[in-house]
């Protein structure tokens, strides 16, 4: 298999997504491929923008900026370990499963963790990972990494 497009990585800020990103960066470094890190967001899941005040709901672009800042912060240390890898950070409004599958268009590989921040304890494969495996436009790697997905708990 010849890899020519970027490696797309779904990242939601969970430990499992960090492990998936680390795996993808190591492969990209060896294969000299770019990496696109994608984070999905909705108005419910986005961090509060700096412009939000009592009685004022900022535009969606302010929420997208807050998500981007969160993504930059949560990936900064990992990305610094691979300074030679060309990385693009992308935030897309929508349901995570849909956003991750769309990110696979034109990619050489889609990399995800087995579980994210949501879901139910006891599942070995989360709904986003399962959806990606069945619907992506390119091969998918689910990086199990350290820890047992069935024992993970969503962060409060």
Short mmCIF file of N, CA and C in Angstrom, two decimals:
data_model
loop_
_atom_site.label_atom_id
_atom_site.label_comp_id
_atom_site.label_asym_id
_atom_site.label_seq_id
_atom_site.Cartn_x
_atom_site.Cartn_y
_atom_site.Cartn_z
N UNK A 1 0.84 -1.17 0.00
CA UNK A 1 0.00 0.00 0.00
C UNK A 1 0.89 1.24 0.00
N UNK A 2 0.65 2.13 -0.91
CA UNK A 2 1.39 3.38 -0.99
C UNK A 2 0.61 4.46 -0.27
N UNK A 3 1.26 5.15 0.64
CA UNK A 3 0.64 6.23 1.37
C UNK A 3 1.03 7.54 0.71
N UNK A 4 0.05 8.34 0.35
CA UNK A 4 0.36 9.61 -0.31
C UNK A 4 -0.35 10.79 0.33
N UNK A 5 -1.53 10.58 0.88
CA UNK A 5 -2.25 11.67 1.54
C UNK A 5 -1.83 11.78 2.99
N UNK A 6 -2.39 12.74 3.69
CA UNK A 6 -2.02 12.91 5.10
C UNK A 6 -2.58 11.77 5.96
N UNK A 7 -2.05 11.65 7.14
CA UNK A 7 -2.63 10.76 8.15
C UNK A 7 -3.60 11.62 8.95
N UNK A 8 -4.86 11.23 8.97
CA UNK A 8 -5.87 11.96 9.73
C UNK A 8 -6.01 11.32 11.10
N UNK A 9 -6.11 12.14 12.12
CA UNK A 9 -6.23 11.65 13.49
C UNK A 9 -7.40 12.34 14.18
N UNK A 10 -8.31 11.54 14.72
CA UNK A 10 -9.39 12.10 15.53
C UNK A 10 -8.88 12.33 16.94
N UNK A 11 -9.08 13.55 17.46
CA UNK A 11 -8.57 13.87 18.80
C UNK A 11 -9.63 14.62 19.59
N UNK A 12 -10.04 14.03 20.71
CA UNK A 12 -11.05 14.68 21.55
C UNK A 12 -10.52 15.12 22.91
N UNK A 13 -9.22 14.98 23.12
CA UNK A 13 -8.64 15.38 24.39
C UNK A 13 -8.51 14.25 25.39
N UNK A 14 -8.97 13.06 25.05
CA UNK A 14 -8.87 11.91 25.95
C UNK A 14 -7.46 11.32 25.89
N UNK A 15 -7.12 10.53 26.90
CA UNK A 15 -5.84 9.83 26.91
C UNK A 15 -5.72 8.91 25.70
N UNK A 16 -6.83 8.25 25.33
CA UNK A 16 -6.80 7.36 24.18
C UNK A 16 -6.50 8.12 22.88
N UNK A 17 -7.06 9.32 22.75
CA UNK A 17 -6.77 10.09 21.54
C UNK A 17 -5.32 10.59 21.54
N UNK A 18 -4.76 10.86 22.71
CA UNK A 18 -3.34 11.21 22.78
C UNK A 18 -2.47 10.04 22.31
N UNK A 19 -2.83 8.84 22.72
CA UNK A 19 -2.07 7.66 22.31
C UNK A 19 -2.19 7.43 20.81
N UNK A 20 -3.37 7.67 20.25
CA UNK A 20 -3.56 7.55 18.81
C UNK A 20 -2.72 8.59 18.08
N UNK A 21 -2.70 9.82 18.58
CA UNK A 21 -1.90 10.89 17.97
C UNK A 21 -0.41 10.56 18.04
N UNK A 22 0.05 10.08 19.16
CA UNK A 22 1.47 9.72 19.30
C UNK A 22 1.84 8.64 18.27
N UNK A 23 0.99 7.64 18.12
CA UNK A 23 1.22 6.55 17.16
C UNK A 23 1.28 7.12 15.73
N UNK A 24 0.33 7.99 15.40
CA UNK A 24 0.27 8.58 14.06
C UNK A 24 1.48 9.46 13.78
N UNK A 25 1.91 10.23 14.77
CA UNK A 25 3.08 11.10 14.59
C UNK A 25 4.34 10.27 14.37
N UNK A 26 4.48 9.18 15.09
CA UNK A 26 5.66 8.33 14.90
C UNK A 26 5.68 7.74 13.49
N UNK A 27 4.53 7.28 13.01
CA UNK A 27 4.45 6.76 11.65
C UNK A 27 4.72 7.86 10.63
N UNK A 28 4.12 9.01 10.82
CA UNK A 28 4.31 10.13 9.89
C UNK A 28 5.77 10.56 9.84
N UNK A 29 6.44 10.52 10.98
CA UNK A 29 7.85 10.89 11.03
C UNK A 29 8.69 9.93 10.20
N UNK A 30 8.40 8.63 10.31
CA UNK A 30 9.15 7.62 9.54
C UNK A 30 8.80 7.67 8.06
N UNK A 31 7.53 7.93 7.74
CA UNK A 31 7.07 7.88 6.35
C UNK A 31 7.09 9.25 5.67
N UNK A 32 7.53 10.28 6.37
CA UNK A 32 7.53 11.66 5.91
C UNK A 32 6.17 12.06 5.31
N UNK A 33 5.13 11.82 6.09
CA UNK A 33 3.78 12.20 5.71
C UNK A 33 3.28 13.31 6.64
N UNK A 34 2.42 14.17 6.13
CA UNK A 34 1.80 15.17 7.01
C UNK A 34 0.69 14.53 7.84
N UNK A 35 0.34 15.21 8.91
CA UNK A 35 -0.72 14.75 9.80
C UNK A 35 -1.77 15.85 9.91
N UNK A 36 -3.03 15.46 9.84
CA UNK A 36 -4.13 16.37 10.09
C UNK A 36 -4.85 15.89 11.35
N UNK A 37 -4.85 16.73 12.36
CA UNK A 37 -5.53 16.40 13.62
C UNK A 37 -6.88 17.12 13.60
N UNK A 38 -7.93 16.34 13.78
CA UNK A 38 -9.28 16.91 13.70
C UNK A 38 -10.00 16.74 15.04
N UNK A 39 -10.66 17.81 15.45
CA UNK A 39 -11.51 17.77 16.64
C UNK A 39 -12.90 18.26 16.25
N UNK A 40 -13.88 17.43 16.55
CA UNK A 40 -15.28 17.79 16.32
C UNK A 40 -15.80 18.57 17.52
N UNK A 41 -16.78 19.43 17.25
CA UNK A 41 -17.38 20.17 18.35
C UNK A 41 -18.83 20.50 18.02
N UNK A 42 -19.60 20.69 19.07
CA UNK A 42 -20.96 21.19 18.97
C UNK A 42 -21.08 22.33 19.99
N UNK A 43 -22.15 23.04 19.92
CA UNK A 43 -22.35 24.13 20.89
C UNK A 43 -22.38 23.57 22.32
N UNK A 44 -22.82 22.35 22.48
CA UNK A 44 -22.88 21.72 23.80
C UNK A 44 -21.51 21.32 24.32
N UNK A 45 -20.60 20.93 23.41
CA UNK A 45 -19.30 20.41 23.84
C UNK A 45 -18.17 21.43 23.77
N UNK A 46 -18.39 22.53 23.10
CA UNK A 46 -17.32 23.54 22.94
C UNK A 46 -17.04 24.24 24.27
N UNK A 47 -15.77 24.57 24.50
CA UNK A 47 -15.46 25.37 25.69
C UNK A 47 -16.09 26.76 25.57
N UNK A 48 -16.29 27.39 26.70
CA UNK A 48 -16.86 28.74 26.73
C UNK A 48 -15.87 29.71 26.10
N UNK A 49 -16.30 30.46 25.09
CA UNK A 49 -15.40 31.45 24.48
C UNK A 49 -15.11 32.61 25.43
N UNK A 50 -13.98 33.25 25.20
CA UNK A 50 -13.59 34.41 26.03
C UNK A 50 -14.59 35.56 25.89
N UNK A 51 -15.29 35.60 24.75
CA UNK A 51 -16.21 36.71 24.49
C UNK A 51 -17.59 36.51 25.11
N UNK A 52 -17.85 35.33 25.68
CA UNK A 52 -19.17 35.07 26.25
C UNK A 52 -19.35 35.81 27.55
N UNK A 53 -20.47 36.51 27.65
CA UNK A 53 -20.81 37.25 28.85
C UNK A 53 -22.27 36.97 29.17
N UNK A 54 -22.66 37.30 30.37
CA UNK A 54 -24.06 37.13 30.76
C UNK A 54 -24.96 37.92 29.80
N UNK A 55 -25.92 37.23 29.23
CA UNK A 55 -26.86 37.87 28.31
C UNK A 55 -26.38 37.96 26.87
N UNK A 56 -25.16 37.51 26.59
CA UNK A 56 -24.62 37.58 25.22
C UNK A 56 -24.09 36.21 24.82
N UNK A 57 -24.64 35.70 23.74
CA UNK A 57 -24.14 34.44 23.19
C UNK A 57 -23.29 34.80 21.97
N UNK A 58 -22.01 34.50 22.02
CA UNK A 58 -21.12 34.85 20.92
C UNK A 58 -21.44 34.05 19.64
N UNK A 59 -20.92 34.51 18.51
CA UNK A 59 -21.13 33.77 17.27
C UNK A 59 -20.40 32.42 17.29
N UNK A 60 -20.81 31.53 16.42
CA UNK A 60 -20.22 30.19 16.34
C UNK A 60 -18.71 30.26 16.11
N UNK A 61 -18.25 31.27 15.40
CA UNK A 61 -16.81 31.38 15.14
C UNK A 61 -16.00 31.55 16.43
N UNK A 62 -16.60 32.19 17.45
CA UNK A 62 -15.91 32.34 18.73
C UNK A 62 -15.81 30.99 19.44
N UNK A 63 -16.84 30.16 19.30
CA UNK A 63 -16.80 28.82 19.87
C UNK A 63 -15.74 27.98 19.15
N UNK A 64 -15.68 28.11 17.82
CA UNK A 64 -14.67 27.38 17.04
C UNK A 64 -13.27 27.80 17.47
N UNK A 65 -13.07 29.09 17.72
CA UNK A 65 -11.77 29.58 18.19
C UNK A 65 -11.41 28.97 19.55
N UNK A 66 -12.39 28.86 20.44
CA UNK A 66 -12.16 28.27 21.75
C UNK A 66 -11.80 26.79 21.63
N UNK A 67 -12.44 26.09 20.70
CA UNK A 67 -12.12 24.67 20.46
C UNK A 67 -10.70 24.55 19.91
N UNK A 68 -10.34 25.42 18.97
CA UNK A 68 -8.99 25.40 18.41
C UNK A 68 -7.95 25.65 19.49
N UNK A 69 -8.18 26.63 20.36
CA UNK A 69 -7.25 26.91 21.46
C UNK A 69 -7.10 25.68 22.36
N UNK A 70 -8.21 25.01 22.64
CA UNK A 70 -8.18 23.81 23.47
C UNK A 70 -7.38 22.70 22.78
N UNK A 71 -7.59 22.53 21.48
CA UNK A 71 -6.86 21.52 20.72
C UNK A 71 -5.37 21.83 20.70
N UNK A 72 -5.02 23.09 20.46
CA UNK A 72 -3.61 23.49 20.45
C UNK A 72 -2.96 23.20 21.80
N UNK A 73 -3.65 23.55 22.87
CA UNK A 73 -3.10 23.35 24.21
C UNK A 73 -2.94 21.86 24.53
N UNK A 74 -3.94 21.06 24.20
CA UNK A 74 -3.90 19.65 24.58
C UNK A 74 -2.94 18.82 23.73
N UNK A 75 -2.51 19.34 22.58
CA UNK A 75 -1.59 18.58 21.72
C UNK A 75 -0.18 19.17 21.69
N UNK A 76 0.02 20.31 22.29
CA UNK A 76 1.30 21.03 22.19
C UNK A 76 2.51 20.16 22.56
N UNK A 77 2.47 19.49 23.69
CA UNK A 77 3.61 18.69 24.13
C UNK A 77 3.89 17.51 23.19
N UNK A 78 2.83 16.84 22.77
CA UNK A 78 3.01 15.71 21.85
C UNK A 78 3.60 16.17 20.52
N UNK A 79 3.08 17.25 19.99
CA UNK A 79 3.58 17.75 18.70
C UNK A 79 5.03 18.18 18.80
N UNK A 80 5.43 18.69 19.95
CA UNK A 80 6.82 19.12 20.14
C UNK A 80 7.79 17.95 20.08
N UNK A 81 7.31 16.73 20.35
CA UNK A 81 8.17 15.54 20.28
C UNK A 81 8.50 15.16 18.84
N UNK A 82 7.74 15.70 17.88
CA UNK A 82 7.94 15.38 16.46
C UNK A 82 8.02 16.67 15.65
N UNK A 83 9.07 17.45 15.84
CA UNK A 83 9.16 18.77 15.20
C UNK A 83 9.26 18.71 13.68
N UNK A 84 9.67 17.58 13.12
CA UNK A 84 9.83 17.48 11.67
C UNK A 84 8.54 17.07 10.95
N UNK A 85 7.49 16.75 11.70
CA UNK A 85 6.23 16.35 11.08
C UNK A 85 5.39 17.59 10.82
N UNK A 86 4.90 17.71 9.59
CA UNK A 86 4.02 18.80 9.20
C UNK A 86 2.62 18.49 9.72
N UNK A 87 2.13 19.29 10.67
CA UNK A 87 0.84 19.02 11.32
C UNK A 87 -0.12 20.17 11.08
N UNK A 88 -1.34 19.82 10.71
CA UNK A 88 -2.42 20.79 10.57
C UNK A 88 -3.48 20.45 11.62
N UNK A 89 -3.89 21.44 12.40
CA UNK A 89 -4.96 21.25 13.37
C UNK A 89 -6.25 21.79 12.77
N UNK A 90 -7.29 20.97 12.84
CA UNK A 90 -8.57 21.34 12.25
C UNK A 90 -9.69 21.14 13.26
N UNK A 91 -10.57 22.10 13.35
CA UNK A 91 -11.77 21.94 14.18
C UNK A 91 -12.98 22.04 13.27
N UNK A 92 -13.89 21.09 13.43
CA UNK A 92 -15.08 21.04 12.58
C UNK A 92 -16.32 20.91 13.46
N UNK A 93 -17.31 21.74 13.18
CA UNK A 93 -18.57 21.66 13.91
C UNK A 93 -19.38 20.49 13.38
N UNK A 94 -19.80 19.61 14.27
CA UNK A 94 -20.62 18.47 13.89
C UNK A 94 -20.44 17.33 14.87
N UNK A 95 -21.17 16.26 14.61
CA UNK A 95 -21.07 15.08 15.45
C UNK A 95 -19.73 14.40 15.22
N UNK A 96 -19.06 13.95 16.27
CA UNK A 96 -17.72 13.39 16.13
C UNK A 96 -17.61 12.27 15.09
N UNK A 97 -18.53 11.34 15.07
CA UNK A 97 -18.43 10.22 14.12
C UNK A 97 -18.45 10.72 12.68
N UNK A 98 -19.31 11.66 12.40
CA UNK A 98 -19.43 12.21 11.05
C UNK A 98 -18.18 13.00 10.67
N UNK A 99 -17.69 13.82 11.60
CA UNK A 99 -16.51 14.66 11.34
C UNK A 99 -15.28 13.79 11.09
N UNK A 100 -15.10 12.75 11.89
CA UNK A 100 -13.93 11.89 11.74
C UNK A 100 -13.97 11.15 10.40
N UNK A 101 -15.13 10.64 10.03
CA UNK A 101 -15.24 9.95 8.73
C UNK A 101 -14.98 10.92 7.59
N UNK A 102 -15.50 12.11 7.67
CA UNK A 102 -15.26 13.10 6.62
C UNK A 102 -13.77 13.44 6.52
N UNK A 103 -13.08 13.46 7.65
CA UNK A 103 -11.64 13.75 7.66
C UNK A 103 -10.85 12.66 6.93
N UNK A 104 -11.44 11.49 6.78
CA UNK A 104 -10.74 10.39 6.10
C UNK A 104 -10.72 10.55 4.59
N UNK A 105 -11.55 11.44 4.04
CA UNK A 105 -11.54 11.67 2.59
C UNK A 105 -10.18 12.19 2.16
N UNK A 106 -9.53 11.51 1.25
CA UNK A 106 -8.23 11.95 0.75
C UNK A 106 -7.07 11.61 1.66
N UNK A 107 -7.34 11.01 2.81
CA UNK A 107 -6.27 10.65 3.73
C UNK A 107 -5.70 9.28 3.37
N UNK A 108 -4.46 9.06 3.71
CA UNK A 108 -3.84 7.74 3.54
C UNK A 108 -4.33 6.78 4.60
N UNK A 109 -4.60 7.34 5.78
CA UNK A 109 -4.92 6.52 6.93
C UNK A 109 -5.70 7.38 7.92
N UNK A 110 -6.66 6.78 8.59
CA UNK A 110 -7.38 7.44 9.68
C UNK A 110 -7.00 6.73 10.97
N UNK A 111 -6.58 7.48 11.97
CA UNK A 111 -6.15 6.91 13.24
C UNK A 111 -7.05 7.46 14.35
N UNK A 112 -7.60 6.54 15.14
CA UNK A 112 -8.47 6.91 16.26
C UNK A 112 -8.13 6.05 17.47
N UNK A 113 -8.55 6.50 18.62
CA UNK A 113 -8.44 5.70 19.83
C UNK A 113 -9.67 4.82 19.96
N UNK A 114 -9.63 3.85 20.86
CA UNK A 114 -10.76 2.94 21.00
C UNK A 114 -11.96 3.57 21.68
N UNK A 115 -11.71 4.57 22.51
CA UNK A 115 -12.78 5.24 23.24
C UNK A 115 -12.42 6.70 23.38
N UNK A 116 -13.41 7.51 23.60
CA UNK A 116 -13.16 8.92 23.81
C UNK A 116 -13.63 9.38 25.17
N UNK A 117 -14.03 10.62 25.25
CA UNK A 117 -14.46 11.19 26.52
C UNK A 117 -15.87 10.79 26.90
N UNK A 118 -16.68 10.41 25.93
CA UNK A 118 -18.05 10.03 26.23
C UNK A 118 -18.20 8.53 26.26
N UNK A 119 -19.43 8.09 26.27
CA UNK A 119 -19.69 6.66 26.16
C UNK A 119 -19.98 5.99 27.49
N UNK A 120 -20.02 4.69 27.42
CA UNK A 120 -20.40 3.89 28.57
C UNK A 120 -19.26 2.99 28.99
N UNK A 121 -19.03 2.90 30.30
CA UNK A 121 -18.01 2.01 30.83
C UNK A 121 -18.33 0.58 30.40
N UNK A 122 -17.31 -0.16 30.03
CA UNK A 122 -17.50 -1.56 29.63
C UNK A 122 -17.43 -1.78 28.14
N UNK A 123 -17.54 -0.71 27.36
CA UNK A 123 -17.42 -0.87 25.91
C UNK A 123 -15.95 -0.96 25.53
N UNK A 124 -15.61 -1.90 24.68
CA UNK A 124 -14.22 -2.02 24.23
C UNK A 124 -13.94 -1.11 23.05
N UNK A 125 -14.97 -0.78 22.30
CA UNK A 125 -14.82 0.11 21.16
C UNK A 125 -15.93 1.15 21.23
N UNK A 126 -15.56 2.42 21.20
CA UNK A 126 -16.56 3.47 21.29
C UNK A 126 -17.33 3.64 19.99
N UNK A 127 -18.40 4.39 20.06
CA UNK A 127 -19.27 4.57 18.89
C UNK A 127 -18.57 5.30 17.75
N UNK A 128 -17.71 6.27 18.07
CA UNK A 128 -17.00 6.99 17.01
C UNK A 128 -16.01 6.07 16.32
N UNK A 129 -15.24 5.32 17.09
CA UNK A 129 -14.29 4.37 16.51
C UNK A 129 -15.00 3.34 15.65
N UNK A 130 -16.08 2.80 16.18
CA UNK A 130 -16.83 1.79 15.44
C UNK A 130 -17.38 2.36 14.14
N UNK A 131 -17.92 3.57 14.19
CA UNK A 131 -18.44 4.22 12.99
C UNK A 131 -17.32 4.46 11.97
N UNK A 132 -16.16 4.88 12.45
CA UNK A 132 -15.03 5.13 11.56
C UNK A 132 -14.59 3.85 10.86
N UNK A 133 -14.49 2.76 11.61
CA UNK A 133 -14.07 1.49 11.01
C UNK A 133 -15.01 1.06 9.90
N UNK A 134 -16.29 1.29 10.09
CA UNK A 134 -17.27 0.85 9.09
C UNK A 134 -17.54 1.81 7.96
N UNK A 135 -17.11 3.07 8.09
CA UNK A 135 -17.53 4.07 7.10
C UNK A 135 -16.43 4.94 6.52
N UNK A 136 -15.21 4.83 6.99
CA UNK A 136 -14.13 5.70 6.52
C UNK A 136 -13.81 5.46 5.05
N UNK A 137 -13.23 6.47 4.43
CA UNK A 137 -12.86 6.42 3.01
C UNK A 137 -11.44 5.90 2.80
N UNK A 138 -10.78 5.52 3.87
CA UNK A 138 -9.41 5.01 3.81
C UNK A 138 -9.25 3.96 4.91
N UNK A 139 -8.11 3.27 4.94
CA UNK A 139 -7.89 2.32 6.03
C UNK A 139 -7.92 3.04 7.38
N UNK A 140 -8.35 2.31 8.41
CA UNK A 140 -8.47 2.85 9.77
C UNK A 140 -7.60 2.03 10.72
N UNK A 141 -6.89 2.73 11.58
CA UNK A 141 -6.14 2.08 12.65
C UNK A 141 -6.75 2.56 13.97
N UNK A 142 -7.16 1.60 14.79
CA UNK A 142 -7.64 1.91 16.14
C UNK A 142 -6.49 1.57 17.08
N UNK A 143 -5.93 2.59 17.70
CA UNK A 143 -4.77 2.42 18.58
C UNK A 143 -5.28 2.19 19.99
N UNK A 144 -5.07 0.99 20.47
CA UNK A 144 -5.53 0.65 21.81
C UNK A 144 -4.68 1.32 22.86
N UNK A 145 -3.37 1.34 22.66
CA UNK A 145 -2.47 2.02 23.58
C UNK A 145 -2.45 1.37 24.94
N UNK A 146 -2.11 2.16 25.93
CA UNK A 146 -2.04 1.69 27.32
C UNK A 146 -3.43 1.78 27.94
N UNK A 147 -3.69 0.93 28.88
CA UNK A 147 -4.95 0.99 29.59
C UNK A 147 -6.01 0.13 28.93
N UNK A 148 -7.04 -0.13 29.67
CA UNK A 148 -8.14 -0.98 29.22
C UNK A 148 -9.33 -0.10 28.87
N UNK A 149 -9.74 -0.09 27.59
CA UNK A 149 -10.87 0.77 27.21
C UNK A 149 -12.13 0.45 28.00
N UNK A 150 -12.31 -0.79 28.41
CA UNK A 150 -13.51 -1.15 29.15
C UNK A 150 -13.53 -0.56 30.54
N UNK A 151 -12.37 -0.10 31.03
CA UNK A 151 -12.31 0.48 32.38
C UNK A 151 -12.25 2.00 32.37
N UNK A 152 -12.28 2.60 31.17
CA UNK A 152 -12.16 4.05 31.12
C UNK A 152 -13.45 4.70 31.59
N UNK A 153 -13.31 5.86 32.14
CA UNK A 153 -14.45 6.64 32.61
C UNK A 153 -14.39 8.00 31.92
N UNK A 154 -15.54 8.52 31.52
CA UNK A 154 -15.53 9.88 30.97
C UNK A 154 -15.08 10.86 32.05
N UNK A 155 -14.38 11.91 31.62
CA UNK A 155 -13.97 12.95 32.56
C UNK A 155 -15.18 13.76 32.97
N UNK A 156 -15.19 14.19 34.19
CA UNK A 156 -16.33 14.97 34.70
C UNK A 156 -16.27 16.39 34.22
#
